[in-house]
mmCIF file of C-alpha atoms in Angstrom:
data_model
loop_
_atom_site.group_PDB
_atom_site.id
_atom_site.type_symbol
_atom_site.label_atom_id
_atom_site.label_comp_id
_atom_site.label_asym_id
_atom_site.label_seq_id
_atom_site.Cartn_x
_atom_site.Cartn_y
_atom_site.Cartn_z
ATOM 1 C CA MET E 1 0.000 0.000 0.000
ATOM 2 C CA ALA E 2 2.933 2.321 0.707
ATOM 3 C CA SER E 3 4.236 1.665 -2.804
ATOM 4 C CA HIS E 4 0.829 2.710 -4.192
ATOM 5 C CA GLU E 5 1.057 6.007 -2.357
ATOM 6 C CA ARG E 6 4.512 6.600 -3.843
ATOM 7 C CA GLY E 7 3.800 5.507 -7.399
ATOM 8 C CA TYR E 8 0.108 5.857 -8.226
ATOM 9 C CA PRO E 9 0.015 9.686 -8.516
ATOM 10 C CA ALA E 10 2.525 9.362 -11.366
ATOM 11 C CA LEU E 11 0.589 6.472 -12.909
ATOM 12 C CA LEU E 12 -2.576 8.596 -12.910
ATOM 13 C CA ASP E 13 -0.727 11.232 -14.925
ATOM 14 C CA ILE E 14 0.506 8.605 -17.373
ATOM 15 C CA ALA E 15 -3.023 7.129 -17.706
ATOM 16 C CA ARG E 16 -4.400 10.577 -18.682
ATOM 17 C CA GLY E 17 -7.676 10.371 -16.823
ATOM 18 C CA MET E 18 -8.168 6.620 -16.521
ATOM 19 C CA PRO E 19 -8.199 5.081 -13.015
ATOM 20 C CA VAL E 20 -5.358 2.867 -11.814
ATOM 21 C CA GLY E 21 -5.247 0.239 -9.123
ATOM 22 C CA ALA E 22 -4.103 -3.157 -7.942
ATOM 23 C CA LEU E 23 -5.976 -6.405 -7.320
ATOM 24 C CA VAL E 24 -5.017 -9.340 -5.117
ATOM 25 C CA PHE E 25 -6.733 -12.622 -6.017
ATOM 26 C CA ALA E 26 -7.311 -15.645 -3.842
ATOM 27 C CA GLY E 27 -9.529 -18.670 -4.318
ATOM 28 C CA GLU E 28 -13.025 -17.272 -5.129
ATOM 29 C CA ALA E 29 -12.081 -13.836 -3.728
ATOM 30 C CA VAL E 30 -10.491 -10.543 -4.744
ATOM 31 C CA ALA E 31 -9.450 -7.360 -2.929
ATOM 32 C CA GLY E 32 -8.340 -4.125 -4.533
ATOM 33 C CA ASP E 33 -7.041 -0.590 -4.044
ATOM 34 C CA LEU E 34 -8.408 1.816 -6.692
ATOM 35 C CA TRP E 35 -7.180 5.345 -7.433
ATOM 36 C CA PHE E 36 -9.025 7.976 -9.472
ATOM 37 C CA PRO E 37 -8.167 11.365 -10.996
ATOM 38 C CA GLY E 38 -7.746 13.963 -8.270
ATOM 39 C CA LEU E 39 -6.090 11.326 -6.031
ATOM 40 C CA SER E 40 -9.398 10.070 -4.639
ATOM 41 C CA ARG E 41 -9.137 6.461 -3.516
ATOM 42 C CA ALA E 42 -11.484 3.578 -2.714
ATOM 43 C CA PRO E 43 -11.291 -0.118 -1.820
ATOM 44 C CA LEU E 44 -12.806 -2.595 -4.260
ATOM 45 C CA ALA E 45 -16.313 -3.602 -3.143
ATOM 46 C CA SER E 46 -16.721 -6.469 -5.626
ATOM 47 C CA ALA E 47 -15.629 -7.571 -9.085
ATOM 48 C CA ALA E 48 -17.576 -9.277 -11.858
ATOM 49 C CA VAL E 49 -15.731 -11.543 -14.279
ATOM 50 C CA ILE E 50 -17.663 -11.568 -17.561
ATOM 51 C CA GLY E 51 -17.376 -14.708 -19.662
ATOM 52 C CA GLY E 52 -19.840 -17.389 -20.705
ATOM 53 C CA LYS E 53 -21.159 -17.045 -17.167
ATOM 54 C CA ARG E 54 -20.789 -14.247 -14.656
ATOM 55 C CA LEU E 55 -18.538 -14.789 -11.652
ATOM 56 C CA GLU E 56 -18.891 -12.273 -8.832
ATOM 57 C CA LEU E 57 -15.963 -12.001 -6.403
ATOM 58 C CA PHE E 58 -15.761 -10.181 -3.055
ATOM 59 C CA PRO E 59 -12.992 -9.273 -0.580
ATOM 60 C CA GLU E 60 -14.827 -11.295 2.073
ATOM 61 C CA PRO E 61 -17.838 -13.638 2.063
ATOM 62 C CA PRO E 62 -21.056 -11.646 1.544
ATOM 63 C CA ALA E 63 -23.846 -11.916 4.093
ATOM 64 C CA LEU E 64 -26.158 -14.862 3.672
ATOM 65 C CA ALA E 65 -29.189 -14.058 1.509
ATOM 66 C CA MET E 66 -32.642 -14.317 3.063
ATOM 67 C CA ARG E 67 -35.276 -16.570 1.508
ATOM 68 C CA MET E 68 -37.918 -14.521 -0.343
ATOM 69 C CA PRO E 69 -41.249 -16.375 -0.142
ATOM 70 C CA ASP E 70 -42.533 -14.997 -3.466
ATOM 71 C CA TYR E 71 -39.583 -16.598 -5.275
ATOM 72 C CA ASP E 72 -39.432 -19.856 -3.318
ATOM 73 C CA ARG E 73 -39.932 -22.133 -6.329
ATOM 74 C CA GLN E 74 -37.289 -20.576 -8.573
ATOM 75 C CA SER E 75 -34.869 -20.106 -5.660
ATOM 76 C CA ARG E 76 -34.856 -23.891 -5.357
ATOM 77 C CA LEU E 77 -32.978 -23.869 -8.682
ATOM 78 C CA PHE E 78 -30.328 -21.181 -8.117
ATOM 79 C CA GLY E 79 -30.548 -20.609 -4.374
ATOM 80 C CA ASP E 80 -31.301 -17.595 -2.218
ATOM 81 C CA ARG E 81 -27.968 -16.049 -3.186
ATOM 82 C CA GLY E 82 -28.900 -16.385 -6.852
ATOM 83 C CA GLN E 83 -32.207 -14.635 -6.201
ATOM 84 C CA ALA E 84 -30.336 -11.893 -4.347
ATOM 85 C CA ILE E 85 -28.099 -11.429 -7.408
ATOM 86 C CA LEU E 86 -31.181 -10.885 -9.582
ATOM 87 C CA GLY E 87 -32.576 -8.476 -7.001
ATOM 88 C CA ARG E 88 -29.543 -6.195 -7.235
ATOM 89 C CA THR E 89 -29.133 -6.525 -11.011
ATOM 90 C CA ARG E 90 -29.746 -3.498 -13.228
ATOM 91 C CA VAL E 91 -30.835 -4.361 -16.774
ATOM 92 C CA GLY E 92 -31.373 -2.121 -19.766
ATOM 93 C CA ILE E 93 -34.040 -2.826 -22.399
ATOM 94 C CA ILE E 94 -33.768 -0.883 -25.652
ATOM 95 C CA GLY E 95 -37.075 -0.920 -27.512
ATOM 96 C CA LEU E 96 -40.318 -1.794 -25.714
ATOM 97 C CA GLY E 97 -42.375 -2.966 -28.653
ATOM 98 C CA GLY E 98 -43.357 -6.575 -29.250
ATOM 99 C CA ALA E 99 -40.044 -8.099 -28.130
ATOM 100 C CA GLY E 100 -39.187 -5.578 -25.415
ATOM 101 C CA SER E 101 -42.645 -5.967 -23.896
ATOM 102 C CA VAL E 102 -42.092 -9.731 -23.510
ATOM 103 C CA LEU E 103 -38.648 -9.184 -21.996
ATOM 104 C CA ALA E 104 -39.971 -6.688 -19.444
ATOM 105 C CA GLU E 105 -42.622 -9.172 -18.339
ATOM 106 C CA LEU E 106 -40.213 -12.115 -18.026
ATOM 107 C CA LEU E 107 -37.479 -10.174 -16.223
ATOM 108 C CA GLY E 108 -39.981 -8.519 -13.896
ATOM 109 C CA ARG E 109 -41.305 -11.921 -12.852
ATOM 110 C CA LEU E 110 -37.792 -13.275 -12.331
ATOM 111 C CA GLY E 111 -37.324 -10.600 -9.667
ATOM 112 C CA VAL E 112 -34.785 -8.361 -11.407
ATOM 113 C CA GLY E 113 -34.360 -5.333 -9.146
ATOM 114 C CA GLU E 114 -33.762 -2.376 -11.484
ATOM 115 C CA PHE E 115 -34.648 -1.492 -15.071
ATOM 116 C CA VAL E 116 -33.695 1.202 -17.565
ATOM 117 C CA LEU E 117 -36.200 1.336 -20.435
ATOM 118 C CA ALA E 118 -35.939 3.447 -23.602
ATOM 119 C CA ASP E 119 -38.437 3.799 -26.442
ATOM 120 C CA PRO E 120 -39.822 7.070 -27.864
ATOM 121 C CA ASP E 121 -43.032 5.556 -29.275
ATOM 122 C CA LYS E 122 -46.586 5.521 -28.014
ATOM 123 C CA ALA E 123 -48.849 2.498 -28.452
ATOM 124 C CA GLU E 124 -50.991 2.133 -31.563
ATOM 125 C CA THR E 125 -53.929 -0.215 -32.039
ATOM 126 C CA THR E 126 -51.883 -2.387 -34.426
ATOM 127 C CA ASN E 127 -49.352 -2.926 -31.580
ATOM 128 C CA LEU E 128 -51.866 -4.276 -29.076
ATOM 129 C CA PRO E 129 -51.729 -7.986 -30.064
ATOM 130 C CA ARG E 130 -47.956 -7.988 -29.372
ATOM 131 C CA LEU E 131 -47.725 -5.804 -26.242
ATOM 132 C CA ILE E 132 -48.066 -7.906 -23.091
ATOM 133 C CA ALA E 133 -51.109 -7.015 -20.933
ATOM 134 C CA ALA E 134 -51.957 -4.054 -23.181
ATOM 135 C CA LEU E 135 -55.342 -2.389 -22.766
ATOM 136 C CA ARG E 136 -57.402 -1.065 -25.646
ATOM 137 C CA THR E 137 -57.421 2.357 -23.988
ATOM 138 C CA ASP E 138 -53.595 2.423 -23.948
ATOM 139 C CA ALA E 139 -53.639 2.987 -27.706
ATOM 140 C CA SER E 140 -57.161 4.247 -28.324
ATOM 141 C CA PRO E 141 -58.765 6.409 -25.613
ATOM 142 C CA PRO E 142 -62.540 6.973 -25.888
ATOM 143 C CA SER E 143 -63.487 8.549 -29.213
ATOM 144 C CA TRP E 144 -65.799 11.108 -27.600
ATOM 145 C CA LEU E 145 -62.806 12.910 -26.073
ATOM 146 C CA PRO E 146 -61.192 15.813 -27.952
ATOM 147 C CA ALA E 147 -58.332 14.731 -30.202
ATOM 148 C CA TRP E 148 -55.657 16.536 -28.175
ATOM 149 C CA ILE E 149 -56.791 14.813 -24.967
ATOM 150 C CA ARG E 150 -56.873 11.420 -26.695
ATOM 151 C CA GLU E 151 -53.298 11.919 -27.859
ATOM 152 C CA LYS E 152 -52.220 12.965 -24.376
ATOM 153 C CA LEU E 153 -53.853 9.863 -22.846
ATOM 154 C CA ARG E 154 -52.238 7.478 -25.320
ATOM 155 C CA LYS E 155 -49.610 5.505 -23.388
ATOM 156 C CA TYR E 156 -45.904 5.388 -24.092
ATOM 157 C CA LYS E 157 -44.628 1.839 -24.531
ATOM 158 C CA VAL E 158 -42.084 2.339 -21.752
ATOM 159 C CA ASP E 159 -44.886 3.268 -19.330
ATOM 160 C CA MET E 160 -46.876 0.166 -20.279
ATOM 161 C CA ALA E 161 -43.792 -2.005 -19.703
ATOM 162 C CA SER E 162 -43.142 -0.243 -16.389
ATOM 163 C CA ARG E 163 -46.706 -1.006 -15.307
ATOM 164 C CA ASN E 164 -46.191 -4.703 -16.065
ATOM 165 C CA ILE E 165 -42.856 -4.832 -14.218
ATOM 166 C CA LYS E 166 -44.305 -3.152 -11.116
ATOM 167 C CA ARG E 167 -47.291 -5.484 -11.212
ATOM 168 C CA ALA E 168 -44.922 -8.468 -11.166
ATOM 169 C CA ASN E 169 -42.434 -6.967 -8.692
ATOM 170 C CA PRO E 170 -43.663 -3.913 -6.736
ATOM 171 C CA ASN E 171 -40.167 -3.418 -5.283
ATOM 172 C CA ALA E 172 -38.479 -3.014 -8.669
ATOM 173 C CA LYS E 173 -36.965 0.356 -9.567
ATOM 174 C CA VAL E 174 -37.923 1.363 -13.111
ATOM 175 C CA HIS E 175 -36.442 4.257 -15.070
ATOM 176 C CA ALA E 176 -38.840 4.650 -18.007
ATOM 177 C CA LEU E 177 -37.412 6.952 -20.690
ATOM 178 C CA PRO E 178 -39.841 7.845 -23.514
ATOM 179 C CA ARG E 179 -36.829 8.925 -25.559
ATOM 180 C CA ASP E 180 -34.617 7.748 -28.398
ATOM 181 C CA PHE E 181 -31.773 5.482 -27.268
ATOM 182 C CA LEU E 182 -29.483 7.324 -29.701
ATOM 183 C CA ASP E 183 -29.717 10.556 -27.698
ATOM 184 C CA ALA E 184 -26.388 10.871 -25.883
ATOM 185 C CA ASP E 185 -27.886 11.518 -22.433
ATOM 186 C CA VAL E 186 -30.222 8.531 -22.830
ATOM 187 C CA ALA E 187 -27.415 6.212 -23.982
ATOM 188 C CA ALA E 188 -25.376 7.275 -20.936
ATOM 189 C CA ARG E 189 -28.085 5.819 -18.659
ATOM 190 C CA PHE E 190 -27.288 2.350 -20.025
ATOM 191 C CA THR E 191 -23.536 2.444 -19.422
ATOM 192 C CA ASP E 192 -23.779 1.291 -15.791
ATOM 193 C CA CYS E 193 -26.231 -1.570 -16.375
ATOM 194 C CA ASP E 194 -25.252 -5.162 -15.625
ATOM 195 C CA TYR E 195 -26.895 -6.574 -18.759
ATOM 196 C CA LEU E 196 -28.434 -5.138 -21.942
ATOM 197 C CA PHE E 197 -31.280 -6.345 -24.140
ATOM 198 C CA LEU E 198 -31.541 -4.872 -27.626
ATOM 199 C CA ALA E 199 -35.095 -5.215 -28.923
ATOM 200 C CA ALA E 200 -34.991 -2.348 -31.442
ATOM 201 C CA ASP E 201 -33.976 -3.177 -34.986
ATOM 202 C CA THR E 202 -32.514 0.040 -36.357
ATOM 203 C CA MET E 203 -28.906 0.036 -37.471
ATOM 204 C CA GLY E 204 -28.194 3.013 -35.212
ATOM 205 C CA ALA E 205 -29.447 1.118 -32.152
ATOM 206 C CA ARG E 206 -27.346 -1.916 -33.104
ATOM 207 C CA LEU E 207 -24.272 0.272 -33.541
ATOM 208 C CA LEU E 208 -24.629 1.992 -30.177
ATOM 209 C CA PHE E 209 -25.585 -1.195 -28.293
ATOM 210 C CA ASN E 210 -22.537 -2.975 -29.724
ATOM 211 C CA ALA E 211 -20.314 -0.054 -28.720
ATOM 212 C CA ILE E 212 -21.588 0.068 -25.121
ATOM 213 C CA VAL E 213 -21.190 -3.701 -24.669
ATOM 214 C CA ASN E 214 -17.520 -3.535 -25.655
ATOM 215 C CA GLN E 215 -16.607 -0.124 -24.277
ATOM 216 C CA TYR E 216 -18.139 -0.631 -20.822
ATOM 217 C CA GLY E 217 -17.766 -4.405 -20.458
ATOM 218 C CA ILE E 218 -21.512 -5.078 -20.256
ATOM 219 C CA PRO E 219 -22.828 -8.373 -21.671
ATOM 220 C CA GLY E 220 -25.989 -8.230 -23.723
ATOM 221 C CA VAL E 221 -28.204 -9.890 -26.295
ATOM 222 C CA GLN E 222 -29.867 -8.752 -29.492
ATOM 223 C CA VAL E 223 -33.273 -10.304 -30.184
ATOM 224 C CA GLY E 224 -35.417 -10.106 -33.286
ATOM 225 C CA ALA E 225 -37.627 -11.895 -35.768
ATOM 226 C CA LYS E 226 -37.648 -11.896 -39.558
ATOM 227 C CA ILE E 227 -40.691 -12.678 -41.720
ATOM 228 C CA PRO E 228 -39.660 -12.225 -45.363
ATOM 229 C CA VAL E 229 -42.502 -11.856 -47.843
ATOM 230 C CA SER E 230 -41.851 -11.458 -51.575
ATOM 231 C CA ALA E 231 -43.596 -8.937 -53.829
ATOM 232 C CA ALA E 232 -45.780 -11.830 -55.014
ATOM 233 C CA GLY E 233 -46.885 -12.545 -51.446
ATOM 234 C CA GLU E 234 -44.787 -15.689 -50.969
ATOM 235 C CA VAL E 235 -43.563 -16.267 -47.411
ATOM 236 C CA GLY E 236 -39.869 -17.139 -47.123
ATOM 237 C CA ASP E 237 -37.905 -18.634 -44.230
ATOM 238 C CA VAL E 238 -39.499 -17.270 -41.054
ATOM 239 C CA PHE E 239 -37.054 -17.153 -38.176
ATOM 240 C CA CYS E 240 -36.227 -15.461 -34.887
ATOM 241 C CA VAL E 241 -32.840 -15.006 -33.235
ATOM 242 C CA ALA E 242 -31.179 -14.359 -29.893
ATOM 243 C CA ARG E 243 -27.593 -13.204 -30.412
ATOM 244 C CA SER E 244 -25.462 -12.977 -27.258
ATOM 245 C CA VAL E 245 -22.870 -10.214 -27.427
ATOM 246 C CA ARG E 246 -20.124 -10.305 -24.805
ATOM 247 C CA PRO E 247 -17.219 -7.851 -24.477
ATOM 248 C CA GLY E 248 -14.652 -9.000 -27.018
ATOM 249 C CA HIS E 249 -16.936 -11.714 -28.445
ATOM 250 C CA GLY E 250 -19.973 -11.809 -30.721
ATOM 251 C CA CYS E 251 -19.483 -8.287 -32.104
ATOM 252 C CA LEU E 252 -22.255 -7.171 -34.458
ATOM 253 C CA TRP E 253 -19.747 -5.260 -36.622
ATOM 254 C CA CYS E 254 -17.537 -8.323 -37.081
ATOM 255 C CA ASN E 255 -20.515 -10.371 -38.241
ATOM 256 C CA GLY E 256 -21.895 -7.949 -40.810
ATOM 257 C CA LEU E 257 -25.020 -7.140 -38.796
ATOM 258 C CA ILE E 258 -24.553 -3.358 -38.966
ATOM 259 C CA ASN E 259 -25.225 -2.111 -42.497
ATOM 260 C CA PRO E 260 -23.375 1.163 -43.283
ATOM 261 C CA ALA E 261 -25.807 2.040 -46.098
ATOM 262 C CA ARG E 262 -28.800 1.696 -43.787
ATOM 263 C CA LEU E 263 -26.961 3.728 -41.153
ATOM 264 C CA GLN E 264 -26.659 6.543 -43.654
ATOM 265 C CA ASP E 265 -30.332 6.270 -44.600
ATOM 266 C CA GLU E 266 -31.388 6.437 -40.957
ATOM 267 C CA ALA E 267 -29.314 9.575 -40.481
ATOM 268 C CA VAL E 268 -31.326 11.450 -43.135
ATOM 269 C CA PRO E 269 -34.155 13.547 -41.580
ATOM 270 C CA ASP E 270 -37.671 12.231 -42.270
ATOM 271 C CA ALA E 271 -38.576 15.391 -44.164
ATOM 272 C CA LEU E 272 -35.788 14.748 -46.673
ATOM 273 C CA LYS E 273 -36.480 11.037 -47.015
ATOM 274 C CA LYS E 274 -39.772 11.806 -48.747
ATOM 275 C CA GLY E 275 -37.824 13.075 -51.742
ATOM 276 C CA TYR E 276 -35.783 9.916 -52.134
ATOM 277 C CA ALA E 277 -36.602 6.260 -52.767
ATOM 278 C CA TYR E 278 -35.256 4.826 -49.511
ATOM 279 C CA LEU E 279 -37.925 2.106 -49.571
ATOM 280 C CA ASP E 280 -39.421 0.268 -52.511
ATOM 281 C CA ASP E 281 -42.845 0.806 -51.012
ATOM 282 C CA PRO E 282 -42.991 2.955 -47.862
ATOM 283 C CA GLY E 283 -46.616 1.924 -47.350
ATOM 284 C CA VAL E 284 -45.692 -1.701 -46.661
ATOM 285 C CA THR E 285 -45.504 -2.707 -43.000
ATOM 286 C CA ALA E 286 -43.340 -5.691 -42.074
ATOM 287 C CA PRO E 287 -45.194 -8.666 -40.536
ATOM 288 C CA SER E 288 -44.771 -9.281 -36.801
ATOM 289 C CA VAL E 289 -46.206 -12.043 -34.595
ATOM 290 C CA VAL E 290 -46.170 -12.290 -30.804
ATOM 291 C CA THR E 291 -45.262 -16.006 -30.722
ATOM 292 C CA MET E 292 -41.986 -15.441 -32.585
ATOM 293 C CA ASN E 293 -41.085 -12.581 -30.263
ATOM 294 C CA ALA E 294 -41.832 -14.848 -27.306
ATOM 295 C CA ILE E 295 -39.524 -17.619 -28.566
ATOM 296 C CA ALA E 296 -36.550 -15.289 -29.052
ATOM 297 C CA CYS E 297 -37.138 -13.406 -25.794
ATOM 298 C CA ALA E 298 -37.644 -16.512 -23.670
ATOM 299 C CA HIS E 299 -34.334 -17.878 -24.947
ATOM 300 C CA ALA E 300 -32.591 -14.529 -24.279
ATOM 301 C CA ALA E 301 -34.056 -14.186 -20.769
ATOM 302 C CA ASP E 302 -33.141 -17.790 -19.911
ATOM 303 C CA ASP E 303 -29.569 -17.213 -21.109
ATOM 304 C CA PHE E 304 -29.438 -14.076 -18.941
ATOM 305 C CA LEU E 305 -30.706 -16.014 -15.914
ATOM 306 C CA PHE E 306 -28.124 -18.788 -16.135
ATOM 307 C CA HIS E 307 -25.361 -16.305 -16.965
ATOM 308 C CA MET E 308 -26.054 -14.018 -14.000
ATOM 309 C CA THR E 309 -26.501 -16.780 -11.424
ATOM 310 C CA GLY E 310 -23.352 -18.609 -12.587
ATOM 311 C CA LEU E 311 -25.224 -21.828 -13.366
ATOM 312 C CA LYS E 312 -24.165 -21.998 -17.002
ATOM 313 C CA ASN E 313 -21.795 -24.875 -17.785
ATOM 314 C CA ASP E 314 -18.218 -23.986 -18.680
ATOM 315 C CA ASP E 315 -18.650 -25.812 -22.007
ATOM 316 C CA ALA E 316 -22.015 -24.179 -22.813
ATOM 317 C CA GLU E 317 -22.832 -23.350 -26.438
ATOM 318 C CA THR E 318 -21.593 -19.859 -27.373
ATOM 319 C CA ALA E 319 -23.164 -19.733 -30.843
ATOM 320 C CA TRP E 320 -26.230 -17.625 -31.633
ATOM 321 C CA PHE E 321 -29.664 -19.214 -31.348
ATOM 322 C CA ARG E 322 -31.913 -19.267 -34.426
ATOM 323 C CA TRP E 323 -35.383 -20.788 -34.638
ATOM 324 C CA ASN E 324 -36.962 -21.438 -38.063
ATOM 325 C CA SER E 325 -40.710 -21.638 -37.547
ATOM 326 C CA ARG E 326 -41.610 -23.074 -40.956
ATOM 327 C CA LYS E 327 -39.004 -25.824 -40.733
ATOM 328 C CA ASN E 328 -39.561 -26.418 -37.004
ATOM 329 C CA ARG E 329 -35.799 -26.359 -36.605
ATOM 330 C CA ALA E 330 -33.342 -24.831 -34.139
ATOM 331 C CA SER E 331 -29.858 -23.984 -35.363
ATOM 332 C CA TYR E 332 -26.848 -22.015 -34.163
ATOM 333 C CA ASP E 333 -24.739 -19.447 -35.979
ATOM 334 C CA VAL E 334 -21.085 -19.301 -34.903
ATOM 335 C CA PRO E 335 -20.033 -15.634 -34.618
ATOM 336 C CA ARG E 336 -16.827 -14.483 -36.295
ATOM 337 C CA GLN E 337 -14.241 -12.068 -34.898
ATOM 338 C CA ASP E 338 -11.984 -9.653 -36.765
ATOM 339 C CA LEU E 339 -8.664 -9.499 -34.908
ATOM 340 C CA GLU E 340 -8.314 -5.824 -35.870
ATOM 341 C CA CYS E 341 -11.885 -4.770 -35.145
ATOM 342 C CA LEU E 342 -12.060 -1.239 -33.720
ATOM 343 C CA GLU E 343 -14.997 -2.285 -31.520
ATOM 344 C CA CYS E 344 -14.113 -5.591 -29.862
ATOM 345 C CA SER E 345 -10.471 -6.514 -30.521
ATOM 346 C CA GLY E 346 -7.495 -6.035 -28.237
ATOM 347 C CA ILE E 347 -5.634 -3.585 -30.495
ATOM 348 C CA ASP E 348 -4.683 -0.185 -29.071
ATOM 349 C CA GLN E 349 -7.223 1.723 -31.193
ATOM 350 C CA SER E 350 -10.181 -0.425 -30.100
ATOM 351 C CA ARG E 351 -12.887 0.873 -27.767
ATOM 352 C CA LEU E 352 -12.788 -2.432 -25.817
ATOM 353 C CA GLY E 353 -12.770 -1.707 -22.091
ATOM 354 C CA ARG E 354 -12.160 2.053 -22.486
ATOM 355 C CA GLY E 355 -15.217 3.128 -20.472
ATOM 356 C CA ASP E 356 -15.784 6.876 -20.310
ATOM 357 C CA HIS E 357 -12.401 7.482 -21.932
ATOM 358 C CA PHE E 358 -13.707 6.764 -25.423
ATOM 359 C CA ARG E 359 -16.112 9.277 -26.930
ATOM 360 C CA LEU E 360 -19.839 8.560 -27.248
ATOM 361 C CA PRO E 361 -22.055 8.587 -29.192
ATOM 362 C CA VAL E 362 -20.418 6.506 -31.880
ATOM 363 C CA ARG E 363 -20.735 7.573 -35.500
ATOM 364 C CA PRO E 364 -21.090 5.570 -38.719
ATOM 365 C CA ARG E 365 -17.822 4.846 -40.476
#
């Protein structure tokens, strides 16, 4: 400790704003001395090792967790300590439409303790079949009311999801943001989560989610469903996916899942898009079905559960889950990694592990 006091002020100068410190590991334990700019100093409270499963280490054994009667049945699987882990976990859900609504319901009933939700949209009547526990009045208040009052009463999707979470777990803390995830101050609210769920399918959301996972060391999963229909009305391969993205593994850039052309299109203001043919037919709405959302989200939530509680096997499958509904077939896509990726690789220019010392928001290349 005396050597820290002699040397760490100089190391802080060399690190140019990044914290420095030392860790001492023992069997299933870790202690640490952390120094921050301005010479403030703190002991390490705990450390999370992020891999296929999450390993949480402490300087000394944590207090025994109390049995929570509401969660007795599931605690018999992962123990009272596992339930306590869920209770102090902070998750972020990006997009609270069909998929995000399912995730909020499942995670709320698992007993997750804190949520950050972001979605700028209000409910519409065409959303109701896919939004869990949605009420008709959430999207369509009584017609006899003046139009401006009806619009004011129409519910934001984040508020509907918050209602479902609080119904399942009244003790949960919910930060419902009826805002765009791409806004810098909104994105910043997700950088101290323990786990992220991406349920919005814009390229910008994928880009920023992928950046936060790698830059802040937060594991996450991207969920979605695809129902291709040709111009002649023929239905193609219908599938849904749950793609786990861990820091340094499963990068969406490396696997071609962030389209630069679509990023550019999304950056064009709506008023200008009307003058260009960005879509073959802007009047066509993509199909969406609640059952497919449920399959992808149940798989993602289950993966989260076994990851957080440390119950996942060391040799567990790391490939991405894909379910083809027409073929009744599950398959797995093995993610690739570019060894010089600026998002997830270990090269000096990468954002991997840089935290607040790498600028956000990210921009298309």
